[in-house]
mmCIF file of C-alpha atoms in Angstrom:
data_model
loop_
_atom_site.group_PDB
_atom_site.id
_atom_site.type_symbol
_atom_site.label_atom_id
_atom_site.label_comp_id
_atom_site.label_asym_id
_atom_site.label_seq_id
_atom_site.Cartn_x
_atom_site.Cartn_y
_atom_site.Cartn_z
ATOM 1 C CA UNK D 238 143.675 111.358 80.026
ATOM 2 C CA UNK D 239 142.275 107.493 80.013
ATOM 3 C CA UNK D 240 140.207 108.471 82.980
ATOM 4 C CA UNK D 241 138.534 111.537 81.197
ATOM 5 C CA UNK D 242 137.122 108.646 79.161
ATOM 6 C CA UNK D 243 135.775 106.201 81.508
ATOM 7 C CA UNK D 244 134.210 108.302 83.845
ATOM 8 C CA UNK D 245 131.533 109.842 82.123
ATOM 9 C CA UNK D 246 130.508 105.658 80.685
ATOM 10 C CA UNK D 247 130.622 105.078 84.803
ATOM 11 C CA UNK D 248 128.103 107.906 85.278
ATOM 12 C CA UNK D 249 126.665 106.909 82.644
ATOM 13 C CA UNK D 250 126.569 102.934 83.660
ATOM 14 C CA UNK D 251 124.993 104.626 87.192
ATOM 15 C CA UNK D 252 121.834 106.612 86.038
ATOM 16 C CA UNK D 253 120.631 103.813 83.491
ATOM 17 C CA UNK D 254 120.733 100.821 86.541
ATOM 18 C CA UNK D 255 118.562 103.192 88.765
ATOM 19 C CA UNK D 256 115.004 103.440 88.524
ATOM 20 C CA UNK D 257 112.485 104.595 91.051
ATOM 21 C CA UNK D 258 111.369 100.902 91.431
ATOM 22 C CA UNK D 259 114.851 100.137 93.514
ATOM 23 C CA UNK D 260 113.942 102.659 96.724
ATOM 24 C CA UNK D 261 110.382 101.313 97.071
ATOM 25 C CA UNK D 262 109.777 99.006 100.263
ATOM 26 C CA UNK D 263 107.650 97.138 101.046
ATOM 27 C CA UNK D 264 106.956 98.462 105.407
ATOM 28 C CA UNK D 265 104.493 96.800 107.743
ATOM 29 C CA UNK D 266 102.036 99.077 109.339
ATOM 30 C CA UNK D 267 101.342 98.651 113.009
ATOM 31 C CA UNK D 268 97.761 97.080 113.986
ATOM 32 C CA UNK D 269 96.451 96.413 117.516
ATOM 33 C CA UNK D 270 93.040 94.251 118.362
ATOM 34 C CA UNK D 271 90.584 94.964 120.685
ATOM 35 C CA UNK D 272 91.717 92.669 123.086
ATOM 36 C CA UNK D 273 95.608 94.506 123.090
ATOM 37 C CA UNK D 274 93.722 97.565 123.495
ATOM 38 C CA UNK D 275 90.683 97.595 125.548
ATOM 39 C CA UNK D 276 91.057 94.353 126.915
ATOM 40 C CA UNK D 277 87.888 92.683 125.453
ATOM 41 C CA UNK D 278 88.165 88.961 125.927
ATOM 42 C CA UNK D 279 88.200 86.138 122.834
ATOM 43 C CA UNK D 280 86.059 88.319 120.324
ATOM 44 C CA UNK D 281 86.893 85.417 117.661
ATOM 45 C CA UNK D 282 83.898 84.206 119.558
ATOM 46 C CA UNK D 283 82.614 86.969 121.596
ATOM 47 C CA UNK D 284 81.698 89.452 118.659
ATOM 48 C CA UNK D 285 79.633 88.866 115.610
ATOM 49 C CA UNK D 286 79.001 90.838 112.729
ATOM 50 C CA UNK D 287 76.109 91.436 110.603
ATOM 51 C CA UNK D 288 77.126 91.634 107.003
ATOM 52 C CA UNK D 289 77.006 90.000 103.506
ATOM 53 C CA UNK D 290 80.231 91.443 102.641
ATOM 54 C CA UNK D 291 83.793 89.249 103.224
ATOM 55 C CA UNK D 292 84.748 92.036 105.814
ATOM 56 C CA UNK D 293 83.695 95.642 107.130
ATOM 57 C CA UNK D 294 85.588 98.725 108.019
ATOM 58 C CA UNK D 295 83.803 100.668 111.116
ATOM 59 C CA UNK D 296 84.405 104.159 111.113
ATOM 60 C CA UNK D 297 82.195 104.898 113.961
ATOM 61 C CA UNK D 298 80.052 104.241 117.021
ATOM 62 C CA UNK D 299 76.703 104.560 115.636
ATOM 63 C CA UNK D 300 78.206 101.870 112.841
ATOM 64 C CA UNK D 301 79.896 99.597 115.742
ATOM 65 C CA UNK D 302 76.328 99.726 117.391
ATOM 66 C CA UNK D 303 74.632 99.142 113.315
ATOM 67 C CA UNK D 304 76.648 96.615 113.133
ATOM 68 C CA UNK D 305 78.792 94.792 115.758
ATOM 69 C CA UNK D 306 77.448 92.452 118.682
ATOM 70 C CA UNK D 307 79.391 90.538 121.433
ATOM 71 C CA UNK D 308 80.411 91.464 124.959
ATOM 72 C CA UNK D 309 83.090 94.115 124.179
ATOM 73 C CA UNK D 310 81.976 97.782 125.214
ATOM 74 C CA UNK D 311 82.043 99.994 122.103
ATOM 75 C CA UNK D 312 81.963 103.018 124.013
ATOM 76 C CA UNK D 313 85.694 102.495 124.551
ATOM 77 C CA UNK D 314 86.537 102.129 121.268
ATOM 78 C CA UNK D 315 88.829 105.461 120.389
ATOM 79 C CA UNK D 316 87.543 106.390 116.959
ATOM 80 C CA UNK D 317 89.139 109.109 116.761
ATOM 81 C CA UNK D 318 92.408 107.319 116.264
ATOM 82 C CA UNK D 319 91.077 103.718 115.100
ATOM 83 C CA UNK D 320 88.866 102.162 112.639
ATOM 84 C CA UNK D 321 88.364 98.787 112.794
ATOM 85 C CA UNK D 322 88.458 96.034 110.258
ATOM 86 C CA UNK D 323 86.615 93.367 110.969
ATOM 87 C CA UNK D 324 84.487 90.114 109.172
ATOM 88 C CA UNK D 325 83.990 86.252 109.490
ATOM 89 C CA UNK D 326 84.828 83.092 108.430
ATOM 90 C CA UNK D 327 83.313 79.731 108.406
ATOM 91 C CA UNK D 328 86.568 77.661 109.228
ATOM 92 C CA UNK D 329 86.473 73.412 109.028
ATOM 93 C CA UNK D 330 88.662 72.264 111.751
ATOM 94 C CA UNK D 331 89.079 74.194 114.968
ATOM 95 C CA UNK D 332 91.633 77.413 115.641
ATOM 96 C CA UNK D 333 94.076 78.196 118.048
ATOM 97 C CA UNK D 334 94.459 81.713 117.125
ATOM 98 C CA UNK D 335 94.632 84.437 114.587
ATOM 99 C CA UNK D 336 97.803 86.007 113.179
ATOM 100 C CA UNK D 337 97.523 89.457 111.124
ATOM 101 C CA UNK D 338 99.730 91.588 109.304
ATOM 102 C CA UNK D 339 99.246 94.776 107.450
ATOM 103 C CA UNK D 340 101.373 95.437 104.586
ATOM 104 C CA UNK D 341 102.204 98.310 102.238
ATOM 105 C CA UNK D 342 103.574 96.733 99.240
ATOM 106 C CA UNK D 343 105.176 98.580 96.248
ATOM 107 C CA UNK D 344 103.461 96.160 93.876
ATOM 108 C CA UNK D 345 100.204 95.146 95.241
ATOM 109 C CA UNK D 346 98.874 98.459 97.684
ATOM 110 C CA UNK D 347 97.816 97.561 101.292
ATOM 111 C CA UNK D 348 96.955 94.179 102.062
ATOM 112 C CA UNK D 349 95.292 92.615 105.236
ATOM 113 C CA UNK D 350 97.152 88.845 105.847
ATOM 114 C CA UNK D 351 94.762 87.225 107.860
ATOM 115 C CA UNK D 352 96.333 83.703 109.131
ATOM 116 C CA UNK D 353 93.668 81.354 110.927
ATOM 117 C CA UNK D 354 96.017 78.606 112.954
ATOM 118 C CA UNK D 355 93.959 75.570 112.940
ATOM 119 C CA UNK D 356 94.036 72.520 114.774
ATOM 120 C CA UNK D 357 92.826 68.890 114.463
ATOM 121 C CA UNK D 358 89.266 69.457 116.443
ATOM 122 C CA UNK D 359 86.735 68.164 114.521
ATOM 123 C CA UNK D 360 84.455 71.580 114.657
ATOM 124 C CA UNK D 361 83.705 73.795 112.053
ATOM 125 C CA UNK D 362 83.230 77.413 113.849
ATOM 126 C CA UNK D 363 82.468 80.471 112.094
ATOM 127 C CA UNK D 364 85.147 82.800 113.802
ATOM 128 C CA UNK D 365 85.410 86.511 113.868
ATOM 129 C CA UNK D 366 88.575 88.171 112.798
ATOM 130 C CA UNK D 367 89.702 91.952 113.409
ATOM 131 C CA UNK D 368 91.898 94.234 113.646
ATOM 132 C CA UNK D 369 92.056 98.145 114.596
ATOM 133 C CA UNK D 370 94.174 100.176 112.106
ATOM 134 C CA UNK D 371 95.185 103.712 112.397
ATOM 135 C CA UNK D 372 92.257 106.491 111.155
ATOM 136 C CA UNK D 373 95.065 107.592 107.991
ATOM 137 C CA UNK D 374 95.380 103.933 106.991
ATOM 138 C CA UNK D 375 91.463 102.973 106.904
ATOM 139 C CA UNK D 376 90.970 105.410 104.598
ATOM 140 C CA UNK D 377 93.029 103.966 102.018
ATOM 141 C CA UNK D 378 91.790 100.910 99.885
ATOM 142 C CA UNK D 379 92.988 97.634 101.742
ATOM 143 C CA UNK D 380 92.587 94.213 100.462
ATOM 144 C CA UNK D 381 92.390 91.451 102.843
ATOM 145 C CA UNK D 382 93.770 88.109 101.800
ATOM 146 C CA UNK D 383 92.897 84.741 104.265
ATOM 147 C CA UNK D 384 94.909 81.857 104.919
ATOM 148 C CA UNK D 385 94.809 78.875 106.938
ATOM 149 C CA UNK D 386 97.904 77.090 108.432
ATOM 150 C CA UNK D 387 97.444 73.576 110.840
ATOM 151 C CA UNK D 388 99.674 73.847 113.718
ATOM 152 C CA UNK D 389 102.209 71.217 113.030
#
């Protein structure tokens, strides 16, 4: 009879310590640069962009062509699958490389990590930075957040 008694206050205890906060994750989505994919070389330096804005999504050729300069061929950008993020920095000491990571977060939407890894030279080079994200996830309002690390 006792445990006619406790297990509805165990249901109970169950449903009120679940919300739908506990099965949200926080997943990384998969993002490729034009150097992975079409094997354009060093567009940090190679590509320029002509905006006022901190970065750009392209959607299209005619917008690459608006937009985009360097020595990577446009024409074999796929479009149809990729749109590409892309914008440009002033940095103060020189970089090794670029690190990115797109992230769906429960809390804070889709952000764009961008992590410049800088070293000692004394330079300060404006760099380009992109990456090409899926057509679905373009579409969706992305914030991209910059950092700067010194290789240690």
């Amino acid at each position: 009879m006792n445990h006619y008694i406790w297990m509805p206050g165990l249901v109970l205890c169950f449903f009120l310590s679940c919300n739908s906060d506990d099965s949200c994750e926080n997943s990384r989505i998969v993002t490729n640069s034009l150097e992975e994919e079409y094997a354009c070389n060093d567009t940090r330096y190679s590509l320029d962009i002509s905006t006022t804005e901190e970065f750009e999504v392209i959607t299209n050729l005619t917008e690459y062509k608006d937009k985009v300069t360097g020595t990577c061929d446009p024409s074999l950008i796929d479009f149809t699958q990729f749109d590409l993020i892309i914008g440009k920095i002033r940095l103060g000491s020189g970089n090794d490389s670029i690190e990115y990571s797109l992230i769906e977060s429960c809390n804070e939407g889709r952000n764009l990590y961008v992590t410049f890894i800088q070293n000692d030279a004394m330079i300060a080079p404006v760099v380009t930075y992109h990456v090409l994200v899926p057509k679905d996830e373009a579409n969706k309002t992305i914030e991209v957040k910059i950092f700067k690390q010194t290789r240690a």
